[in-house]
Tab-separated table of C-alpha atoms in Angstrom:
chain	number	residue	atom	x	y	z
H	102	MET	CA	56.196	171.879	82.197
H	103	ALA	CA	57.833	173.119	85.396
H	104	LEU	CA	58.445	169.561	86.556
H	105	LEU	CA	59.780	168.572	83.147
H	106	SER	CA	62.170	171.519	83.355
H	107	ARG	CA	63.421	170.241	86.698
H	108	PHE	CA	64.337	166.905	85.138
H	109	GLU	CA	66.068	168.661	82.245
H	110	GLN	CA	67.968	170.999	84.556
H	111	ASP	CA	69.351	168.062	86.517
H	112	GLN	CA	70.491	166.429	83.265
H	113	LYS	CA	72.403	169.523	82.133
H	114	LEU	CA	75.728	168.723	83.762
H	115	ARG	CA	75.567	165.146	82.526
H	116	LYS	CA	74.714	166.331	79.030
H	117	ALA	CA	77.593	168.813	79.063
H	118	ALA	CA	79.953	165.955	79.935
H	119	TRP	CA	78.435	163.850	77.146
H	120	LEU	CA	79.012	166.621	74.610
H	121	ASP	CA	82.561	167.005	75.934
H	122	ASN	CA	83.084	163.494	74.595
H	123	GLY	CA	83.587	165.309	71.313
H	124	ALA	CA	85.380	168.372	72.661
H	125	ASN	CA	88.558	167.401	70.824
H	126	TYR	CA	87.173	168.293	67.427
H	127	PRO	CA	89.203	167.243	64.366
H	128	ASP	CA	90.583	170.041	62.203
H	129	LEU	CA	88.285	168.928	59.383
H	130	LEU	CA	85.197	166.771	59.113
H	131	TYR	CA	84.173	165.295	55.772
H	132	HIS	CA	80.685	165.089	54.334
H	133	TYR	CA	80.266	162.585	51.495
H	134	THR	CA	77.741	163.352	48.790
H	135	SER	CA	77.042	163.181	45.058
H	136	LEU	CA	77.916	165.854	42.516
H	137	ASP	CA	74.297	167.032	42.624
H	138	GLY	CA	74.618	167.235	46.398
H	139	LEU	CA	77.847	169.215	46.121
H	140	GLU	CA	76.226	171.736	43.789
H	141	GLY	CA	73.298	172.216	46.166
H	142	ILE	CA	75.533	172.531	49.221
H	143	ILE	CA	77.897	175.071	47.677
H	144	THR	CA	75.223	177.260	46.091
H	145	SER	CA	73.033	177.327	49.227
H	146	SER	CA	75.853	177.348	51.833
H	147	SER	CA	73.938	174.661	53.676
H	148	ILE	CA	74.049	170.950	54.465
H	149	TRP	CA	70.990	168.770	54.123
H	150	ALA	CA	70.043	167.080	57.408
H	151	SER	CA	67.674	164.155	56.891
H	152	ASP	CA	65.181	162.226	58.962
H	153	PRO	CA	67.412	159.513	60.535
H	154	ARG	CA	64.879	156.801	59.746
H	155	PHE	CA	66.028	157.217	56.122
H	156	LEU	CA	69.759	156.785	56.761
H	157	ASN	CA	71.682	154.634	54.266
H	158	ASP	CA	71.543	151.786	56.773
H	159	SER	CA	68.294	152.036	58.710
H	160	SER	CA	69.390	149.113	60.906
H	161	GLU	CA	71.568	151.636	62.770
H	162	LEU	CA	68.520	152.933	64.637
H	163	THR	CA	67.209	149.439	65.317
H	164	TYR	CA	70.585	148.516	66.797
H	165	ALA	CA	70.681	151.628	68.994
H	166	ALA	CA	67.067	151.268	70.104
H	167	GLY	CA	67.623	147.666	71.172
H	168	LEU	CA	70.692	148.570	73.202
H	169	VAL	CA	69.076	151.547	74.909
H	170	ASP	CA	65.992	149.505	75.764
H	171	GLU	CA	68.065	146.720	77.290
H	172	TRP	CA	70.394	148.993	79.239
H	173	VAL	CA	67.607	151.161	80.657
H	174	GLN	CA	66.070	148.074	82.280
H	175	GLU	CA	69.496	146.977	83.471
H	176	ALA	CA	70.333	150.404	84.921
H	177	VAL	CA	67.051	150.641	86.841
H	178	SER	CA	67.387	147.137	88.208
H	179	SER	CA	70.989	147.589	89.394
H	180	SER	CA	70.680	151.164	90.697
H	181	THR	CA	71.436	151.724	94.371
H	182	SER	CA	70.725	155.467	94.212
H	183	VAL	CA	67.021	155.086	94.983
H	184	SER	CA	64.916	152.768	97.100
H	185	GLU	CA	63.072	149.727	95.842
H	186	GLN	CA	59.883	151.572	96.721
H	187	VAL	CA	60.677	154.339	94.225
H	188	LYS	CA	61.467	151.690	91.631
H	189	SER	CA	58.081	150.100	92.235
H	190	TYR	CA	56.403	153.353	91.176
H	191	LEU	CA	58.036	153.386	87.754
H	192	PRO	CA	55.937	153.010	84.595
H	193	ASP	CA	56.820	150.676	81.735
H	194	LEU	CA	60.123	151.941	80.356
H	195	HIS	CA	60.242	149.854	77.189
H	196	GLY	CA	60.260	151.611	73.827
H	197	LEU	CA	61.535	154.936	75.162
H	198	VAL	CA	63.322	155.772	71.937
H	199	ASP	CA	60.343	155.324	69.659
H	200	MET	CA	61.043	158.312	67.400
H	201	PRO	CA	57.494	159.468	66.633
H	202	ALA	CA	56.949	159.885	70.382
H	203	MET	CA	60.163	161.807	71.065
H	204	GLY	CA	58.713	165.319	70.837
H	205	LEU	CA	61.148	167.491	68.901
H	206	HIS	CA	62.046	165.577	65.764
H	207	PRO	CA	65.742	165.019	64.960
H	208	PHE	CA	67.305	165.623	61.562
H	209	ILE	CA	70.874	164.443	61.007
H	210	ALA	CA	73.807	165.317	58.751
H	211	CYS	CA	76.695	162.848	58.859
H	212	PHE	CA	80.449	163.489	58.692
H	213	CYS	CA	83.595	161.355	58.881
H	214	GLU	CA	87.047	162.134	60.210
H	215	GLU	CA	88.534	160.537	57.078
H	216	GLY	CA	87.984	162.084	53.665
H	217	ASP	CA	88.979	159.192	51.390
H	218	LEU	CA	87.139	156.084	52.602
H	219	LEU	CA	86.437	153.210	50.231
H	220	SER	CA	83.227	152.292	52.077
H	221	GLN	CA	81.876	155.808	51.630
H	222	TRP	CA	82.793	155.995	47.948
H	223	ARG	CA	80.923	152.764	47.329
H	224	GLY	CA	77.906	154.030	49.249
H	225	TYR	CA	77.634	157.336	47.373
H	226	GLY	CA	78.902	156.457	43.906
H	227	SER	CA	76.205	154.201	42.484
H	228	SER	CA	74.571	156.718	40.128
H	229	GLN	CA	77.131	159.527	39.705
H	230	ALA	CA	80.628	160.421	40.849
H	231	PRO	CA	80.840	161.148	44.598
H	232	VAL	CA	82.835	163.795	46.459
H	233	SER	CA	83.864	164.460	50.047
H	234	ILE	CA	83.635	168.005	51.388
H	235	GLY	CA	86.079	168.999	54.124
H	236	LEU	CA	84.583	171.519	56.553
H	237	SER	CA	86.113	173.245	59.574
H	238	LEU	CA	83.500	172.794	62.297
H	239	ARG	CA	85.726	173.375	65.345
H	240	PRO	CA	84.130	176.201	67.356
H	241	SER	CA	87.492	177.496	68.566
H	242	VAL	CA	88.923	177.784	65.044
H	243	SER	CA	86.049	178.296	62.626
H	244	ARG	CA	83.946	181.460	62.678
H	245	LEU	CA	80.955	179.207	62.218
H	246	ARG	CA	77.725	179.651	64.148
H	247	LEU	CA	75.588	176.533	64.320
H	248	PRO	CA	71.845	176.971	63.796
H	249	ASN	CA	69.528	177.045	66.798
H	250	GLN	CA	68.783	173.672	68.450
H	251	THR	CA	71.753	172.098	66.633
H	252	THR	CA	74.657	170.192	68.176
H	253	LEU	CA	77.729	168.491	66.752
H	254	GLU	CA	78.140	165.095	68.399
H	255	LYS	CA	80.609	162.254	68.100
H	256	VAL	CA	79.284	158.788	67.332
H	257	VAL	CA	80.077	156.156	69.972
H	258	TYR	CA	81.008	152.639	68.842
H	259	ASP	CA	82.387	151.061	72.032
H	260	PRO	CA	79.636	149.006	73.765
H	261	ASN	CA	81.146	149.726	77.191
H	262	GLN	CA	80.995	153.485	76.601
H	263	GLN	CA	77.468	153.138	75.245
H	264	ARG	CA	76.276	151.210	78.323
H	265	ALA	CA	77.962	153.691	80.670
H	266	ALA	CA	76.275	156.642	78.925
H	267	VAL	CA	72.801	155.108	79.234
H	268	THR	CA	73.417	154.156	82.861
H	269	GLU	CA	74.434	157.717	83.718
H	270	VAL	CA	71.284	159.145	82.127
H	271	VAL	CA	69.062	156.717	84.019
H	272	GLU	CA	70.856	157.301	87.335
H	273	THR	CA	70.452	161.067	87.036
H	274	TRP	CA	66.787	160.626	86.158
H	275	LEU	CA	66.125	158.297	89.098
H	276	ILE	CA	67.799	160.669	91.560
H	277	THR	CA	65.705	163.603	90.281
H	278	LEU	CA	62.522	161.558	90.533
H	279	ALA	CA	63.302	160.483	94.092
H	280	ALA	CA	64.153	164.069	95.100
H	281	LEU	CA	60.857	165.362	93.727
H	282	LEU	CA	58.920	162.692	95.621
H	283	ASP	CA	60.837	163.592	98.792
H	284	ASP	CA	59.937	167.251	98.201
H	285	GLY	CA	56.283	166.295	98.475
H	286	PHE	CA	55.198	166.211	94.856
H	287	PRO	CA	52.392	163.674	94.477
H	288	ARG	CA	53.254	160.560	92.531
H	289	SER	CA	50.358	161.235	90.136
H	290	ALA	CA	51.963	164.568	89.152
H	291	LEU	CA	55.192	162.831	88.161
H	292	LEU	CA	54.316	159.378	86.866
H	293	PRO	CA	53.939	158.301	84.231
H	294	GLU	CA	54.322	161.844	82.896
H	295	PRO	CA	56.340	164.038	82.913
H	296	ALA	CA	58.922	161.588	84.269
H	297	ARG	CA	58.743	159.184	81.336
H	298	GLU	CA	58.937	161.981	78.782
H	299	ALA	CA	61.937	163.463	80.601
H	300	LEU	CA	63.818	160.165	80.362
H	301	MET	CA	62.854	159.832	76.709
H	302	ARG	CA	64.295	163.277	75.947
H	303	ALA	CA	67.445	162.634	77.943
H	304	LEU	CA	68.173	159.431	75.996
H	305	ARG	CA	67.789	161.109	72.606
H	306	GLU	CA	71.507	161.854	72.145
H	307	GLN	CA	72.477	158.275	72.956
H	308	TYR	CA	69.904	156.823	70.610
H	309	LEU	CA	71.079	159.030	67.754
H	310	CYS	CA	74.826	158.551	68.350
H	311	PHE	CA	75.234	154.807	68.952
H	312	LYS	CA	76.499	152.609	66.127
H	313	HIS	CA	77.711	149.028	65.845
H	314	PRO	CA	81.481	148.621	66.409
H	315	SER	CA	81.906	147.247	62.880
H	316	PHE	CA	81.391	150.800	61.545
H	317	SER	CA	84.136	152.290	63.703
H	318	GLU	CA	86.507	152.959	60.759
H	319	GLU	CA	84.166	155.790	59.733
H	320	ARG	CA	84.879	157.770	62.939
H	321	GLU	CA	81.591	159.498	62.353
H	322	TRP	CA	80.256	162.764	63.744
H	323	ARG	CA	76.710	164.029	63.436
H	324	LEU	CA	75.103	167.431	63.255
H	325	ILE	CA	71.755	166.925	64.996
H	326	LYS	CA	69.004	169.463	64.484
H	327	LEU	CA	65.848	169.239	66.630
H	328	ILE	CA	62.632	170.546	65.120
H	329	ASP	CA	58.976	170.713	66.094
H	330	VAL	CA	57.893	169.461	62.667
H	331	ASP	CA	54.156	170.070	63.018
H	332	ALA	CA	54.715	173.620	64.274
H	333	GLU	CA	57.209	174.448	61.514
H	334	ILE	CA	54.956	173.101	58.761
H	335	GLU	CA	52.080	175.127	60.184
H	336	HIS	CA	54.368	178.157	60.332
H	337	ALA	CA	55.324	177.745	56.657
H	338	LEU	CA	51.659	177.525	55.662
H	339	ASN	CA	50.887	180.628	57.708
H	340	VAL	CA	53.715	182.529	56.032
H	341	GLU	CA	52.192	181.778	52.641
H	342	SER	CA	48.762	182.784	53.944
H	343	ASP	CA	50.153	186.086	55.250
H	344	LYS	CA	51.682	186.805	51.823
H	345	MET	CA	48.338	186.253	50.143
H	346	VAL	CA	46.557	188.476	52.665
H	347	ALA	CA	49.164	191.221	52.200
H	348	ALA	CA	48.738	191.060	48.429
H	349	ALA	CA	44.955	191.322	48.822
H	350	ALA	CA	45.363	194.322	51.149
H	351	ARG	CA	47.517	196.137	48.587
H	352	LYS	CA	44.945	195.576	45.854
H	353	MET	CA	42.111	196.836	48.083
H	354	LYS	CA	44.120	199.924	48.997
H	355	ALA	CA	44.740	200.645	45.314
H	356	LEU	CA	40.972	200.572	44.817
H	357	GLY	CA	40.499	203.021	47.685
H	358	ARG	CA	38.977	200.459	49.983
H	359	THR	CA	39.963	199.558	53.499
H	360	PHE	CA	41.018	196.066	54.408
H	361	GLU	CA	41.492	194.909	57.978
H	362	ARG	CA	44.219	192.332	58.083
H	363	PRO	CA	43.894	189.407	60.504
H	364	PRO	CA	46.639	188.935	63.112
H	365	ASN	CA	49.978	187.641	61.859
H	366	LEU	CA	49.868	183.866	62.112
H	367	ALA	CA	53.480	183.258	61.122
H	368	ALA	CA	55.166	184.527	64.269
H	369	SER	CA	57.005	182.757	67.099
H	370	ARG	CA	58.524	179.835	65.167
H	371	GLU	CA	62.063	179.294	63.965
H	372	GLY	CA	61.045	179.269	60.328
H	373	VAL	CA	62.788	176.046	59.290
H	374	ARG	CA	61.257	174.658	56.123
H	375	VAL	CA	60.786	170.893	55.999
H	376	ASN	CA	61.549	169.759	52.441
H	377	PHE	CA	61.193	166.392	50.720
H	378	ARG	CA	63.257	164.556	48.130
H	379	LYS	CA	62.566	161.350	46.240
H	380	SER	CA	64.212	158.018	47.015
H	381	ALA	CA	63.665	154.335	46.308
H	382	ILE	CA	61.746	153.956	49.561
H	383	GLY	CA	59.641	157.097	49.265
H	384	LEU	CA	59.901	160.790	50.107
H	385	ILE	CA	62.726	161.661	52.496
H	386	PRO	CA	62.078	164.633	54.826
H	387	TYR	CA	65.071	166.941	55.191
H	388	VAL	CA	65.990	170.449	56.296
H	389	GLU	CA	68.766	172.785	55.205
H	390	LEU	CA	71.311	173.646	57.890
H	391	LYS	CA	72.911	177.003	57.136
H	392	LEU	CA	76.602	176.693	57.990
H	393	HIS	CA	77.821	180.194	57.231
H	394	GLU	CA	81.025	181.559	58.616
H	395	THR	CA	80.646	185.009	60.140
H	396	SER	CA	81.978	186.729	57.036
H	397	LEU	CA	80.585	188.693	54.119
H	398	PRO	CA	79.490	187.356	51.798
H	399	PRO	CA	78.543	184.309	53.897
H	400	ARG	CA	80.424	181.166	52.929
H	401	LEU	CA	80.689	177.615	54.138
H	402	PRO	CA	83.764	176.896	56.305
H	403	LEU	CA	85.045	174.940	53.292
H	404	ARG	CA	88.678	173.833	53.376
H	405	SER	CA	88.834	170.962	50.880
H	406	VAL	CA	86.936	168.996	48.253
H	407	ARG	CA	88.003	165.522	47.161
H	408	HIS	CA	86.615	163.914	44.025
H	409	GLY	CA	85.790	160.222	44.328
H	410	PRO	CA	87.481	157.505	42.279
H	411	THR	CA	87.208	158.224	38.569
H	412	ALA	CA	88.879	157.216	35.307
H	413	HIS	CA	89.814	160.872	34.650
H	414	PRO	CA	91.007	162.357	37.966
H	415	ASP	CA	92.861	165.345	36.467
H	416	LEU	CA	89.831	166.498	34.493
H	417	ALA	CA	87.570	165.961	37.496
H	418	VAL	CA	89.820	168.046	39.760
H	419	ASP	CA	90.138	170.861	37.201
H	420	SER	CA	86.371	171.139	36.791
H	421	LEU	CA	85.856	171.127	40.582
H	422	ARG	CA	88.347	173.997	40.978
H	423	MET	CA	86.576	175.947	38.254
H	424	PHE	CA	83.195	175.347	39.886
H	425	LEU	CA	84.390	176.530	43.306
H	426	ARG	CA	85.942	179.670	41.846
H	427	SER	CA	82.706	180.430	39.980
H	428	CYS	CA	80.918	180.285	43.342
H	429	GLY	CA	83.361	182.759	44.924
H	430	TYR	CA	85.502	180.366	46.972
H	431	ASN	CA	89.152	181.072	47.609
H	432	PRO	CA	91.692	179.227	45.412
H	433	ALA	CA	93.302	178.096	48.685
H	434	VAL	CA	90.527	175.508	49.101
H	435	ALA	CA	92.326	172.204	48.491
H	436	VAL	CA	90.898	170.164	45.605
H	437	ASN	CA	92.179	166.627	45.138
H	438	ALA	CA	91.289	163.266	43.616
H	439	SER	CA	90.812	160.109	45.628
H	440	ALA	CA	93.827	157.861	46.070
H	441	VAL	CA	91.580	154.780	46.301
H	442	PRO	CA	92.152	152.466	43.265
H	443	LEU	CA	88.450	152.052	42.463
H	444	ARG	CA	86.575	152.888	39.269
H	445	PHE	CA	82.807	153.150	38.920
């Protein structure tokens, strides 16, 4: 783990620059969802982040994986930062962004810079009227605190920027590897692991934030939450077990008997519950991202709600305003109807 930490430490400056790609946050970012989704989001003050393999267009990940795979090979081959001898030590670097092997599992919530997009209305309005929710996610303006292990990242559509980002990750990784070998670490302690795993982790942001240029009108941003799924599921089971043990202990005490409780098994995890919802392709894993502003009572940084195209826009807007007020939101939250001339 110490060697893996060294790789990650050397990637920190590069990663900070990558995240700065999105430093100029828009005033509002818009999350498109159904009316059922809106109700769940408002009442829980959370956004659902889903397993990215279940995105509306799963080809997004295939596209990104293919690019990353190609450009990793290209970056290694063309690098002049390390010797050919170091390159000869490298393991097979194909398939680095195979998600099941990526360690911490990503869950994603998607946002757009535009709150009235025809393509989004069509995507979300097949079964019931859609809405877009305008949230203030700018750290310097909103009093929002993002959950642990969660970043807000801008999607990259330009192939030149995508290639440059992958190349920079690989260059940093190669330089770290060469430095560790020069410091006397045996090759067997570095290759294939932890070096390969370090590169896999470093490429995670690129893999999750690359999209085909044809989607560029969306100007998408993503909240990415990283979770140790197995550990969190085990934690949730242990929490339930602890509750049962505590209940048994109370009953034994009421009967005048002693009961020695086992050690608490539910400690040391974040406590994120992995939920599942039904879809046409099966159960979709998702988690709830609490997006409370630092206020009491806690509220979403909600600034606007736009109802999707409908035959009765005035009625739809009135009912949305009433719903938001019933949930304690300020009347200043802008509620509007879509200007797109589309009817479902």
